[in-house]
Coordinates of C-alpha atoms and ligand atoms in Angstrom, one line a residue:
M1120 CA -37.5 50.4 35.9
L1121 CA -38.6 46.9 35.0
H1122 CA -35.0 45.6 35.3
F1123 CA -34.6 47.3 38.6
F1124 CA -37.8 45.8 39.9
I1125 CA -36.7 42.2 39.0
A1126 CA -33.3 42.7 40.6
T1127 CA -34.9 43.8 43.8
V1128 CA -37.3 40.9 44.1
A1129 CA -34.4 38.4 43.4
A1130 CA -32.3 40.0 46.1
L1131 CA -35.2 40.0 48.5
S1132 CA -36.0 36.3 48.0
C1133 CA -32.4 35.4 48.4
W1134 CA -32.4 37.2 51.8
V1135 CA -35.5 35.4 52.9
A1136 CA -34.1 32.0 52.0
S1137 CA -30.9 32.5 54.0
V1138 CA -32.4 33.9 57.2
A1139 CA -36.0 33.0 57.7
G1140 CA -37.0 30.3 55.1
F1141 CA -36.0 26.8 54.1
G1142 CA -32.5 26.7 52.8
L1143 CA -28.8 26.1 53.4
V1144 CA -26.1 28.7 53.8
A1145 CA -22.5 27.7 53.5
S1146 CA -20.3 29.8 55.7
G1147 CA -16.6 28.8 56.4
N1148 CA -16.7 25.1 57.3
N1149 CA -20.3 25.3 58.2
F1150 CA -23.4 24.2 56.4
V1151 CA -26.2 26.0 58.2
V1152 CA -29.6 24.5 57.4
T1153 CA -32.9 26.2 58.2
T1154 CA -35.7 23.7 58.1
D1155 CA -38.5 26.2 58.4
G1156 CA -39.9 23.9 61.0
G1157 CA -38.3 25.6 64.0
L1158 CA -35.0 23.8 63.7
I1159 CA -31.8 25.3 62.4
F1160 CA -28.8 22.9 62.4
T1161 CA -25.2 23.1 61.4
V1162 CA -23.0 20.4 59.9
D1163 CA -19.2 20.9 59.8
K1164 CA -18.4 20.0 56.2
T1165 CA -14.8 19.0 57.1
T1166 CA -15.8 16.3 59.6
G1167 CA -19.5 15.4 59.1
D1168 CA -20.2 16.4 62.7
I1169 CA -23.4 18.3 63.8
T1170 CA -22.2 21.3 65.8
S1171 CA -25.4 23.2 66.5
M1172 CA -29.1 22.4 66.7
L1173 CA -31.3 25.4 67.5
F1174 CA -34.9 24.5 68.1
N1175 CA -37.2 27.6 68.6
G1176 CA -34.1 29.4 69.6
I1177 CA -33.1 26.8 72.2
Q1178 CA -29.6 25.3 71.7
A1179 CA -29.9 21.5 72.0
Q1180 CA -26.3 20.7 71.1
S1181 CA -24.0 20.3 74.1
N1182 CA -21.3 23.0 74.4
K1183 CA -19.0 20.7 76.4
G1184 CA -16.7 20.0 73.4
K1185 CA -17.9 16.9 71.7
H1186 CA -20.2 17.1 68.7
S1187 CA -23.2 15.0 67.6
Q1188 CA -21.9 12.4 65.2
I1189 CA -21.8 8.9 63.7
S1190 CA -19.4 6.6 65.5
S1191 CA -17.0 8.8 67.4
G1192 CA -16.7 11.1 64.4
I1193 CA -15.7 9.9 61.0
G1194 CA -13.6 12.7 59.6
A1195 CA -15.8 12.8 56.5
S1196 CA -16.0 15.5 53.9
C1197 CA -19.4 16.7 53.0
T1198 CA -21.3 18.1 50.0
W1199 CA -24.9 19.2 49.6
F1200 CA -27.7 19.9 47.2
Q1201 CA -31.2 21.1 47.3
G1202 CA -33.8 19.2 45.2
G1203 CA -36.6 16.7 45.2
N1204 CA -40.3 17.6 44.9
Q1205 CA -40.6 21.4 44.7
N1206 CA -37.0 21.7 46.0
N1207 CA -38.3 20.8 49.4
Y1208 CA -35.3 18.8 50.4
I1209 CA -31.7 19.5 51.3
V1210 CA -29.3 16.5 51.2
I1211 CA -25.9 16.7 52.9
T1212 CA -23.7 13.7 52.0
C1213 CA -20.6 13.1 54.2
T1214 CA -18.2 10.6 52.8
T1215 CA -15.3 8.4 54.0
S1216 CA -13.9 5.3 52.2
T1217 CA -16.1 2.9 54.1
L1218 CA -19.0 5.0 55.5
T1219 CA -21.4 7.6 54.1
Q1220 CA -23.6 9.6 56.3
Y1221 CA -26.7 11.3 54.8
Y1222 CA -28.4 14.2 56.6
I1223 CA -31.7 15.4 55.0
A1224 CA -33.8 18.4 55.9
R1225 CA -37.4 18.2 54.7
R1226 CA -39.1 21.6 54.5
N1227 CA -41.2 22.2 57.7
D1228 CA -39.9 19.1 59.6
P1229 CA -38.2 20.0 62.9
A1230 CA -35.9 17.0 62.2
I1231 CA -32.6 15.8 60.8
H1232 CA -33.4 12.8 58.7
M1233 CA -30.6 10.4 58.5
G1234 CA -29.3 7.3 56.8
T1235 CA -25.9 5.5 57.2
Y1236 CA -24.3 3.4 54.5
T1237 CA -21.3 1.2 55.6
S1238 CA -19.1 -1.1 53.5
A1239 CA -17.0 -2.1 56.5
E1240 CA -17.4 -2.0 60.3
P1241 CA -16.1 1.3 61.8
T1242 CA -12.7 0.9 63.4
I1243 CA -14.2 1.6 66.9
G1244 CA -16.0 -1.8 66.4
E1245 CA -19.6 -0.6 66.6
L1246 CA -22.0 1.5 64.6
R1247 CA -24.1 4.2 66.3
F1248 CA -25.3 7.7 65.9
I1249 CA -24.9 9.7 69.0
A1250 CA -26.5 13.1 69.6
R1251 CA -24.6 14.8 72.4
L1252 CA -27.2 17.2 73.8
S1253 CA -27.1 19.9 76.4
T1254 CA -28.0 18.8 79.9
S1255 CA -29.0 22.4 80.7
T1256 CA -31.7 22.6 78.0
L1257 CA -32.5 18.9 77.9
P1258 CA -32.1 17.8 81.5
N1259 CA -34.6 14.9 81.5
G1260 CA -33.2 11.6 80.3
Y1261 CA -33.6 8.1 81.6
A1262 CA -33.1 8.1 85.4
V1263 CA -31.5 4.6 85.1
S1264 CA -28.8 5.9 82.8
N1265 CA -28.0 9.2 84.6
T1266 CA -24.5 8.5 85.9
V1267 CA -23.6 12.0 87.0
G1268 CA -21.7 12.0 90.3
G1269 CA -21.4 8.2 90.3
T1270 CA -18.5 5.9 91.0
A1271 CA -17.7 3.2 88.4
I1272 CA -18.2 -0.3 89.8
E1273 CA -17.8 -2.3 86.6
G1274 CA -16.2 -1.9 83.3
S1275 CA -16.2 2.0 83.5
D1276 CA -19.8 1.8 82.3
V1277 CA -21.8 0.7 85.4
Y1278 CA -21.9 3.3 88.2
L1279 CA -23.2 3.6 91.8
V1280 CA -25.1 6.9 92.3
N1281 CA -26.6 7.6 95.7
G1282 CA -26.7 3.9 96.5
Q1283 CA -28.4 2.9 93.2
T1284 CA -26.7 1.3 90.2
R1285 CA -26.9 3.2 86.9
S1286 CA -25.7 2.5 83.4
K1287 CA -26.3 3.5 79.8
F1288 CA -27.2 -0.1 79.2
Y1289 CA -30.3 0.2 81.5
S1290 CA -31.8 2.6 78.9
S1291 CA -32.0 -0.2 76.3
R1292 CA -35.1 -1.6 74.9
Q1293 CA -35.7 -4.6 72.6
F1294 CA -35.5 -3.6 68.9
L1295 CA -38.9 -5.1 68.4
D1296 CA -40.5 -2.4 70.4
D1297 CA -37.9 0.4 70.2
H1298 CA -39.1 2.9 67.6
V1299 CA -39.2 6.3 69.4
H1300 CA -37.1 7.3 72.4
G1301 CA -36.1 10.7 73.7
V1302 CA -35.1 13.2 76.3
S1303 CA -36.7 16.5 77.2
G1304 CA -36.5 20.0 78.8
N1305 CA -38.5 23.1 79.1
G1306 CA -40.2 23.7 75.7
I1307 CA -38.0 21.2 73.9
A1308 CA -37.7 17.5 73.5
A1309 CA -35.4 15.5 71.2
W1310 CA -36.4 12.1 69.9
M1311 CA -34.6 9.3 68.0
I1312 CA -37.1 7.8 65.6
I1313 CA -36.3 4.4 64.1
P1314 CA -39.3 3.6 61.9
G1315 CA -40.2 0.7 59.6
T1316 CA -37.3 -1.3 58.4
A1317 CA -34.5 0.9 59.8
Y1318 CA -33.1 -2.1 61.7
E1319 CA -32.7 -4.2 58.6
G1320 CA -28.9 -3.6 58.5
S1321 CA -28.5 -4.1 62.3
S1322 CA -27.6 -7.3 64.1
G1323 CA -29.0 -9.5 66.9
G1324 CA -32.6 -10.0 65.9
P1325 CA -35.9 -8.7 67.4
F1326 CA -34.8 -9.2 71.1
M1327 CA -31.5 -7.4 70.8
R1328 CA -31.4 -4.4 73.0
D1329 CA -28.8 -1.6 73.0
I1330 CA -28.0 1.8 74.5
N1331 CA -30.6 4.6 74.1
N1332 CA -29.4 7.2 76.5
Q1333 CA -26.7 8.3 79.0
N1334 CA -26.2 11.4 81.0
G1335 CA -22.6 11.5 82.1
G1336 CA -22.3 15.2 81.6
D1337 CA -23.7 15.4 78.1
Q1338 CA -27.3 14.2 77.5
E1339 CA -26.5 11.5 75.0
L1340 CA -29.2 10.1 72.8
Y1341 CA -28.4 7.1 70.6
F1342 CA -29.4 5.0 67.7
Y1343 CA -27.2 1.9 68.0
M1344 CA -27.2 0.1 64.7
N1345 CA -24.8 -2.6 65.9
S1346 CA -22.4 -3.3 68.7
G1347 CA -20.8 -6.2 70.6
H1348 CA -23.1 -5.6 73.6
T1349 CA -24.1 -9.2 74.2
Q1350 CA -24.3 -9.7 70.4
T1351 CA -25.5 -13.0 69.0
E1352 CA -24.9 -12.4 65.3
S1353 CA -22.3 -11.2 62.8
Y1354 CA -22.6 -7.5 61.8
R1355 CA -24.4 -6.6 58.6
Q1356 CA -23.2 -3.8 56.3
G1357 CA -25.1 -1.8 53.7
F1358 CA -27.8 0.9 54.3
H1359 CA -29.0 1.5 57.9
G1360 CA -32.1 3.6 58.2
P1361 CA -33.8 5.9 57.3
Y1362 CA -34.0 7.2 60.9
A1363 CA -34.4 10.7 62.3
L1364 CA -33.5 13.0 65.2
W1365 CA -36.8 14.9 65.7
F1366 CA -37.6 17.9 67.9
T1367 CA -40.9 18.7 69.6
T1368 CA -42.0 21.1 72.3
G1369 CA -42.5 18.1 74.6
S1370 CA -44.9 15.6 73.1
T1371 CA -43.8 12.1 71.9
P1372 CA -43.9 12.0 68.1
S1373 CA -45.0 8.9 66.2
T1374 CA -42.9 7.3 63.6
F1375 CA -42.9 9.1 60.2
D1376 CA -43.4 8.2 56.6
Y1377 CA -39.9 8.0 55.0
T1378 CA -41.0 7.2 51.5
F1379 CA -39.9 10.7 50.5
W1380 CA -36.4 9.2 50.3
E1381 CA -37.5 7.4 47.2
G1382 CA -37.9 10.8 45.4
L1383 CA -34.3 11.6 46.0
T1384 CA -31.9 9.4 44.2
G1385 CA -28.3 8.4 44.8
F1386 CA -28.3 6.9 48.3
L1387 CA -25.8 4.0 48.5
G1388 CA -27.5 0.7 49.4
F1389 CA -31.0 2.2 49.7
V1390 CA -33.7 0.0 48.3
P1391 CA -37.1 1.6 47.4
Q1392 CA -40.3 -0.2 48.2
S1393 CA -40.7 -1.1 44.5
G1394 CA -37.6 -3.2 44.8
R1395 CA -38.9 -5.1 47.9
G1396 CA -41.3 -7.9 48.6
R1397 CA -43.2 -9.3 51.5
V1398 CA -44.2 -12.6 53.2
S1399 CA -47.7 -13.4 54.3
G1400 CA -48.8 -16.4 56.2
K1401 CA -50.0 -18.0 59.4
A1402 CA -48.2 -19.5 62.4
S1403 CA -49.7 -22.7 63.9
G1404 CA -48.9 -25.3 66.6
F1405 CA -47.9 -22.7 69.2
R1406 CA -48.9 -22.9 72.8
S1407 CA -52.1 -21.0 73.3
Q1408 CA -50.8 -19.2 76.4
F1409 CA -48.4 -17.4 74.1
S1410 CA -50.8 -16.4 71.4
T1411 CA -50.5 -12.7 72.1
L1412 CA -46.7 -12.9 72.4
L1413 CA -45.8 -14.5 69.1
S1414 CA -43.5 -12.9 66.6
I1415 CA -41.9 -13.9 63.3
G1416 CA -38.3 -13.0 62.4
W1417 CA -36.5 -13.2 59.0
S1418 CA -32.8 -13.1 58.6
N1419 CA -30.0 -13.7 56.2
S1420 CA -26.5 -12.3 56.0
A1421 CA -27.7 -9.1 54.4
A1422 CA -30.8 -8.2 56.3
Q1423 CA -33.2 -8.9 59.2
Y1424 CA -36.9 -8.1 59.8
W1425 CA -39.6 -9.0 62.3
V1426 CA -43.3 -8.6 62.9
R1427 CA -45.7 -9.6 65.7
T1428 CA -48.5 -11.9 64.6
D1429 CA -52.2 -11.4 65.5
S1430 CA -53.5 -13.8 68.2
S1431 CA -54.5 -16.3 65.6
G1432 CA -51.0 -16.4 64.2
N1433 CA -51.6 -14.4 61.0
F1434 CA -48.7 -12.2 59.9
V1435 CA -47.6 -10.0 57.0
S1436 CA -43.9 -9.0 56.9
P1437 CA -42.5 -5.6 56.4
Y1438 CA -41.2 -4.7 52.9
M1439 CA -38.0 -6.8 52.6
K1440 CA -35.0 -6.8 50.3
P1441 CA -35.2 -9.7 47.8
G1442 CA -33.4 -12.8 48.9
T1443 CA -33.8 -16.2 50.7
Y1444 CA -34.4 -15.9 54.4
T1445 CA -34.6 -18.1 57.4
M1446 CA -38.1 -17.5 58.9
T1447 CA -38.4 -18.1 62.7
L1448 CA -41.4 -18.4 64.9
Y1449 CA -40.9 -17.1 68.4
E1450 CA -43.1 -17.8 71.5
V1451 CA -42.0 -14.8 73.6
E1452 CA -38.2 -15.1 73.0
L1453 CA -38.0 -18.8 72.3
A1454 CA -37.5 -19.9 68.7
V1455 CA -39.9 -22.8 68.2
G1456 CA -40.0 -23.3 64.5
T1457 CA -38.1 -22.3 61.3
A1458 CA -38.8 -22.3 57.6
S1459 CA -37.0 -21.0 54.5
V1460 CA -38.7 -18.4 52.4
T1461 CA -37.7 -16.5 49.2
V1462 CA -38.7 -12.9 48.7
S1463 CA -38.8 -11.3 45.3
A1464 CA -39.3 -7.7 44.3
G1465 CA -42.9 -6.7 44.0
G1466 CA -44.1 -10.1 45.3
V1467 CA -45.9 -11.4 48.3
A1468 CA -44.6 -14.9 49.2
A1469 CA -47.1 -17.2 50.9
A1470 CA -45.4 -19.1 53.7
N1471 CA -46.8 -20.7 56.9
I1472 CA -44.8 -21.7 59.9
T1473 CA -45.4 -24.2 62.6
S1474 CA -43.9 -24.9 66.0
S1475 CA -41.8 -28.0 66.2
L1476 CA -41.5 -27.8 70.0
R1477 CA -42.6 -31.0 71.8
L1478 CA -42.7 -30.8 75.5
P1479 CA -42.5 -34.0 77.7
T1480 CA -44.8 -35.1 80.4
T1481 CA -43.3 -33.6 83.5
I1482 CA -43.2 -34.5 87.2
W1483 CA -42.6 -30.8 87.8
S1484 CA -41.5 -27.8 85.9
L1485 CA -40.3 -24.4 87.2
G1486 CA -41.1 -21.3 85.2
D1487 CA -42.4 -20.9 81.6
Y1488 CA -40.2 -22.3 78.9
D1489 CA -40.3 -19.1 76.8
G1490 CA -36.7 -18.0 76.3
T1491 CA -36.8 -15.6 79.3
P1492 CA -36.2 -15.8 83.0
R1493 CA -39.4 -13.7 83.6
G1494 CA -41.2 -14.8 86.8
F1495 CA -38.0 -15.8 88.7
L1496 CA -36.6 -13.8 91.5
N1497 CA -35.0 -10.5 90.4
A1498 CA -36.0 -10.9 86.7
D1499 CA -38.3 -7.9 87.1
K1500 CA -35.2 -5.8 88.1
I1501 CA -32.4 -7.2 86.0
E1502 CA -33.0 -5.0 83.0
T1503 CA -32.5 -1.8 84.9
M1504 CA -30.2 -2.7 87.8
H1505 CA -26.8 -4.4 88.4
P1506 CA -27.1 -7.7 90.3
S1507 CA -25.3 -6.0 93.2
D1508 CA -27.9 -3.3 93.6
A1509 CA -29.3 -3.0 97.1
R1510 CA -32.8 -3.0 95.7
M1511 CA -32.3 -6.6 94.4
S1512 CA -33.5 -9.5 96.6
S1513 CA -30.8 -11.7 98.0
W1514 CA -29.4 -14.0 95.4
G1515 CA -28.6 -16.7 98.0
P1516 CA -27.1 -19.2 98.1
A1517 CA -30.7 -20.1 97.7
T1518 CA -32.7 -23.2 98.6
F1519 CA -35.9 -23.6 96.7
T1520 CA -38.6 -26.1 97.5
V1521 CA -40.6 -27.4 94.6
G1522 CA -44.2 -26.1 95.0
N1523 CA -43.2 -22.7 96.3
S1524 CA -43.7 -19.6 94.2
I1525 CA -41.1 -19.4 91.5
N1526 CA -40.6 -15.7 92.3
T1527 CA -38.4 -17.0 95.2
L1528 CA -36.2 -19.0 92.8
P1529 CA -33.3 -16.7 91.6
M1530 CA -33.2 -16.1 87.9
A1531 CA -29.4 -16.7 87.7
V1532 CA -26.9 -18.9 89.4
F1533 CA -23.6 -17.1 90.1
K1534 CA -20.4 -19.0 90.8
A1535 CA -19.5 -16.3 93.3
I1536 CA -22.7 -16.7 95.2
G1537 CA -22.8 -20.5 95.3
A1538 CA -24.9 -23.4 94.2
L1539 CA -28.7 -23.4 94.0
T1540 CA -30.3 -26.1 96.0
I1541 CA -33.7 -27.6 95.0
K1542 CA -35.7 -29.7 97.4
S1543 CA -38.1 -32.1 95.6
T1544 CA -40.4 -34.5 97.4
L1545 CA -41.2 -37.5 95.2
T1546 CA -43.4 -40.6 95.7
S1547 CA -42.2 -44.1 95.0
S1548 CA -44.0 -44.1 91.6
Q1549 CA -42.1 -40.9 90.6
I1550 CA -38.5 -42.2 91.2
G1551 CA -36.4 -44.3 88.9
A1552 CA -34.4 -43.2 85.9
R1553 CA -35.5 -39.7 85.1
T1554 CA -34.4 -36.8 83.0
L1555 CA -33.6 -33.3 84.3
V1556 CA -33.6 -30.4 81.8
I1557 CA -32.2 -27.0 82.5
A1558 CA -32.9 -24.2 79.9
T1559 CA -30.5 -21.3 79.9
T1560 CA -30.7 -18.1 77.9
L1561 CA -27.2 -16.8 78.4
A1562 CA -24.0 -17.6 80.3
F1563 CA -20.9 -15.7 81.0
A1564 CA -17.2 -16.8 81.0
G1565 CA -18.2 -20.4 80.0
G1566 CA -20.5 -20.9 82.9
R1567 CA -22.7 -24.1 82.6
P1568 CA -24.7 -26.1 85.1
V1569 CA -23.5 -29.2 86.9
V1570 CA -26.1 -31.2 88.8
S1571 CA -25.6 -33.3 92.0
I1572 CA -28.2 -35.5 93.7
G1573 CA -26.9 -37.5 96.7
S1574 CA -23.7 -39.2 95.7
W1575 CA -24.4 -38.8 92.0
T1576 CA -22.9 -35.9 90.1
S1577 CA -23.5 -35.2 86.4
A1578 CA -20.7 -34.9 83.8
I1579 CA -19.6 -31.4 83.2
P1580 CA -21.3 -30.1 80.0
A1581 CA -19.2 -28.7 77.2
I1582 CA -18.4 -25.0 77.3
P1583 CA -21.5 -23.2 75.7
T1584 CA -21.3 -21.0 72.7
Q1585 CA -22.5 -17.7 74.1
P1586 CA -21.8 -14.0 73.3
D1587 CA -18.3 -13.1 74.5
S1588 CA -19.6 -10.2 76.5
R1589 CA -21.1 -9.2 79.8
G1590 CA -24.9 -9.5 79.8
V1591 CA -26.7 -10.0 83.1
T1592 CA -24.8 -7.1 84.7
R1593 CA -25.7 -4.9 81.7
G1594 CA -29.4 -5.3 81.7
T1595 CA -29.9 -8.2 79.3
W1596 CA -30.6 -12.0 79.5
R1597 CA -30.7 -12.5 75.8
G1598 CA -28.1 -14.9 74.4
N1599 CA -28.1 -18.2 72.5
N1600 CA -30.8 -20.2 74.4
I1601 CA -29.1 -23.5 75.3
L1602 CA -30.7 -26.5 76.8
Y1603 CA -28.9 -29.0 79.1
T1604 CA -30.3 -32.5 79.5
Y1605 CA -29.1 -34.8 82.4
S1606 CA -30.0 -38.5 82.7
I1607 CA -30.5 -39.3 86.3
P1608 CA -29.6 -42.9 86.9
S1609 CA -32.0 -45.3 88.5
G1610 CA -31.4 -45.5 92.2
T1611 CA -30.5 -41.9 92.6
L1612 CA -33.8 -40.3 93.4
I1613 CA -35.5 -41.5 96.5
A1614 CA -39.1 -41.7 97.7
G1615 CA -39.2 -38.7 100.1
T1616 CA -37.2 -35.5 99.9
N1617 CA -34.4 -35.2 97.4
T1618 CA -31.8 -32.5 97.5
I1619 CA -30.7 -31.4 94.0
T1620 CA -27.8 -28.9 93.8
I1621 CA -27.0 -27.0 90.7
S1622 CA -23.6 -25.3 90.6
V1623 CA -21.6 -23.4 88.0
A1624 CA -18.7 -25.0 86.2
S1625 CA -16.4 -22.5 84.6
G1626 CA -12.8 -22.1 83.7
S1627 CA -13.0 -18.5 84.9
S1628 CA -13.5 -17.0 88.3
G1629 CA -15.7 -14.0 89.0
A1630 CA -19.3 -13.5 88.3
T1631 CA -19.9 -16.5 86.2
Y1632 CA -23.5 -17.4 85.9
F1633 CA -26.3 -18.9 83.8
Y1634 CA -30.0 -18.6 83.9
V1635 CA -32.3 -21.4 84.9
R1636 CA -35.5 -22.9 83.9
I1637 CA -35.7 -26.4 85.2
I1638 CA -37.8 -29.3 84.1
C1639 CA -37.8 -32.6 85.8
S1640 CA -39.3 -34.8 83.2
S1641 CA -40.3 -38.4 83.1
N1642 CA -38.8 -38.9 79.7
N1643 CA -36.4 -36.9 77.5
T1644 CA -38.5 -36.3 74.4
L1645 CA -38.2 -32.5 75.0
R1646 CA -37.0 -31.3 71.7
R1647 CA -34.1 -29.0 71.8
P1648 CA -35.1 -25.4 70.9
L1649 CA -33.6 -23.9 67.8
Ligands
LIG410 C1 -51.3 -21.4 55.1 O1 -52.3 -21.7 56.0 C2 -53.6 -21.3 55.6 C3 -54.5 -21.4 56.7 O2 -54.4 -22.7 57.3 C4 -54.0 -22.0 54.3 O3 -55.3 -21.6 53.9 C5 -53.0 -21.8 53.2 O4 -53.2 -22.5 52.1 C6 -51.6 -22.1 53.7 N1 -50.6 -21.6 52.8 C7 -49.6 -22.3 52.4 C8 -48.7 -21.7 51.4 O5 -49.4 -23.5 52.8
LIG411 C1 -42.8 -38.7 76.8 O1 -43.3 -37.3 76.5 C2 -44.0 -37.2 75.3 C3 -44.4 -35.8 75.0 O2 -45.2 -35.3 76.1 C4 -45.3 -38.1 75.4 O3 -45.9 -38.1 74.1 C5 -44.8 -39.5 75.7 O4 -46.0 -40.3 75.8 C6 -44.0 -39.6 76.9 N1 -43.5 -41.0 77.1 C7 -43.5 -41.6 78.3 C8 -42.9 -42.9 78.3 O5 -44.0 -41.0 79.3

């Protein structure tokens, strides 16, 4: 009787684990994971794709044919184990020669925890996790990236839908602020959570922005780890994450504590907190108007981090991998100071940073010198619309009179639109040899500014080093901030009204442009930004 009793209990517990409780059942090519948190998901062990995500009985995975996957599918082979504290974790490891994708279920989390290790860039040339979700159960994505029924107007990724431009790029958000983004439906919402240092293996710095969502038939939800989408840096390899695809009945989740990864060993490239260090210090010398818009970035070829300072400039970095980093102080998006700092495991390095920006005395200055075109005409729309969108104000050719509100000065000069004209009335004491400075954040197809005043025309500046990629038409102005300085010869400016034209020089035709922020200064001691 005793033997029979034990056998019955064992059989019963096995049945509970496979159907109702936390566990993994291998069936054919499928690893079916029950999280016990409302989510049951399936990984195809012969590809590494996620083929089903049932949340409270609602199927989140699209049934249109494509699965949820890293890159465009990696053809990995997968193994699994259950372990960790009280066997509360199931780890599925999907392996290729250059990429390993980890999927972890933690008991009671309605989530697929993930980490991605790369030793080389995927052959598709970018690294992203894409959840291809069902538009019937998760219909509510970002309106700006819903391209259903649209006509492609640029690069087969910008569409016109009912008279409005739409693109997956318009769902992007700066990495500095992008930790939770999601889509929703009736009784279900799916969220990509990118907590803590999950961007450490990404590229482009704190102001890089990349695709979060597209609805072109599937409701696509992304974590872009790297891409060439107006990229300013080389790609980093190593561990990316931890991150998670998390389900709720509707509410927006906060980020989560991922330190449980440290209790599970064997993740390629994963560095636990005990193997990391921090930097603590204070920024100084910044312009007080930007005191609530300061951030500090750290980067080297292996990792990148950032943090906002408090309004006095104090900061403490995230837990970083050991190494020597370039530390950069940003006022909004403008790098104004750098320092070098070395981080060691278990340590807190003390390192202050100060602005080296020196601004000249100006006759006039248009816009804030902050590494963004904010405040100029159409800058409030450019992140979510194509420049051709009917909701944009006319780009010109514009004539701007110094003294007018800068929200009438277009944020970009396009070769196809024509030169920007600036009218400046000067007194006899303001004329003479002067310096004109134009600050740009990004340019396309080698576009750079050429200045004419009366019969004087500037030399054509050298072709700028900028990302080899569209930008302004894909919702970003972020590039390599480049400053142009023009020495206006004595006798050029007159007492009275001067007409200054700024046109685009470029070896290419088409929508060549650059962004402007213009300073007419009485001397040229404006220090080049970093
Ligand atoms: C950083 O600045 C603070 C405040 O001014 C100062 O007390 C501290 O000694 C400085 N630290 C270093 C390493 O220079
Ligand atoms: C040039 O600008 C700098 C910085 O504002 C200022 O210190 C300097 O006095 C100026 N020089 C002249 C000749 O105006």
